[in-house]
XYZ file of C-alpha atoms in Angstrom:
89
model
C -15.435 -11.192 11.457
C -15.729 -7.387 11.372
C -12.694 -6.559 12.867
C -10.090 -3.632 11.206
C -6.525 -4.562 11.980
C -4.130 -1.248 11.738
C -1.693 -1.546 9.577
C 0.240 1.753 9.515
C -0.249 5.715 9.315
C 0.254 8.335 6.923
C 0.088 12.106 7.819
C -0.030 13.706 4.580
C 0.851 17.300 5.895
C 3.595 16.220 7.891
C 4.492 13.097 5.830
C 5.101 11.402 9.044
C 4.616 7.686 8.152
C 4.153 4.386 10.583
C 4.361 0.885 9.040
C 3.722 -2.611 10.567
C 5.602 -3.925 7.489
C 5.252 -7.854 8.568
C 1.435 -7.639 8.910
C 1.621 -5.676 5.681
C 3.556 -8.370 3.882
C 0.919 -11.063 5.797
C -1.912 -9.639 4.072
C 0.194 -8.822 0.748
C 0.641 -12.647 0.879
C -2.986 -13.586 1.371
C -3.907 -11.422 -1.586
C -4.743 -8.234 -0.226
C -5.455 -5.151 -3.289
C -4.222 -1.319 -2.721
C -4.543 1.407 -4.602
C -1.249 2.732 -6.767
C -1.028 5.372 -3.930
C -0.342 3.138 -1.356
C 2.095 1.314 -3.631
C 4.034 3.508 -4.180
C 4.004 4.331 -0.277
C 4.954 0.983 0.224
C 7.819 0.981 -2.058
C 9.309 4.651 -0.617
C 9.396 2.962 2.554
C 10.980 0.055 1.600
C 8.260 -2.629 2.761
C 7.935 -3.969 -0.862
C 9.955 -3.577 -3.890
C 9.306 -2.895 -7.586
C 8.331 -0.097 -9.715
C 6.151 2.765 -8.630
C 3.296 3.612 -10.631
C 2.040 6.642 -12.251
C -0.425 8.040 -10.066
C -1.425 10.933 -12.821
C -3.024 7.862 -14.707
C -5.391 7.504 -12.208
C -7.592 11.135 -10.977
C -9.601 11.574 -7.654
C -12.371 9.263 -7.905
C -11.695 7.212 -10.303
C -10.515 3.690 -9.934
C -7.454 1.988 -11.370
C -7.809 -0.657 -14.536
C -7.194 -3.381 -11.943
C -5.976 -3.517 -8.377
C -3.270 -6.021 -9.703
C 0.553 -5.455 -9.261
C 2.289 -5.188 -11.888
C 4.586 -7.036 -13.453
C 8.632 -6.962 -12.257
C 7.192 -6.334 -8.423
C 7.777 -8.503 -5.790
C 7.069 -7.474 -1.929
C 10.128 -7.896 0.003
C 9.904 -11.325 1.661
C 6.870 -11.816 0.362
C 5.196 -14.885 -1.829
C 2.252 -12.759 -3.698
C 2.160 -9.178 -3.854
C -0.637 -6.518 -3.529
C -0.975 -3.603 -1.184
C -3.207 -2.170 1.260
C -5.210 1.278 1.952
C -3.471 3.606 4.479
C -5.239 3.946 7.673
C -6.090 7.770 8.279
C -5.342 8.882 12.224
C-alpha cells in the first residue's frame, strides 16, 4: 500500500498528452472517480467514450455534485466507468 501508479501526462501549455489507456480502463473498471476535466481528457483521446461534460458548471475549487459518470457513457472496453486525475510532470 502507498504506492502511485502513473497513469498518463498532460502538459497544459503544450497540450502534449501521454496515456496508458489499459491501466486507465483497469482502474475505470475497479471503480476509480475523476474529475469532469479528466473526462473529458479521456474522451478527446479516445480512451473512453460518451459525452463530455460542462466544465463551466464546475469553478476552481469547487467540487462536482458527484464524481459519478453520467449516464449514456461507457469506457471503451470497459465494464464500469469512472476516470482518473492527470498526473502533473
Amino acid at each position: 500500500s502507498g504506492e502511485l501508479e502513473i497513469l498518463g501526462s498532460f502538459h497544459p501549455k503544450t497540450k502534449s498528452t501521454r496515456l496508458h489507456g489499459e491501466r486507465i480502463l483497469y482502474w475505470l473498471s475497479q471503480g476509480a472517480a475523476t474529475s469532469p476535466r479528466v473526462h473529458n481528457l479521456l474522451i478527446s483521446q479516445g480512451v473512453i467514450q460518451g459525452r463530455k461534460i460542462d466544465v463551466a458548471k464546475y469553478p476552481r475549487g469547487s467540487t462536482a455534485k458527484s464524481n459519478t459518470v453520467p449516464s449514456g457513457m461507457t469506457p471503451a472496453g470497459a465494464a464500469s466507468a469512472a476516470v482518473i486525475d492527470p498526473v502533473r510532470e
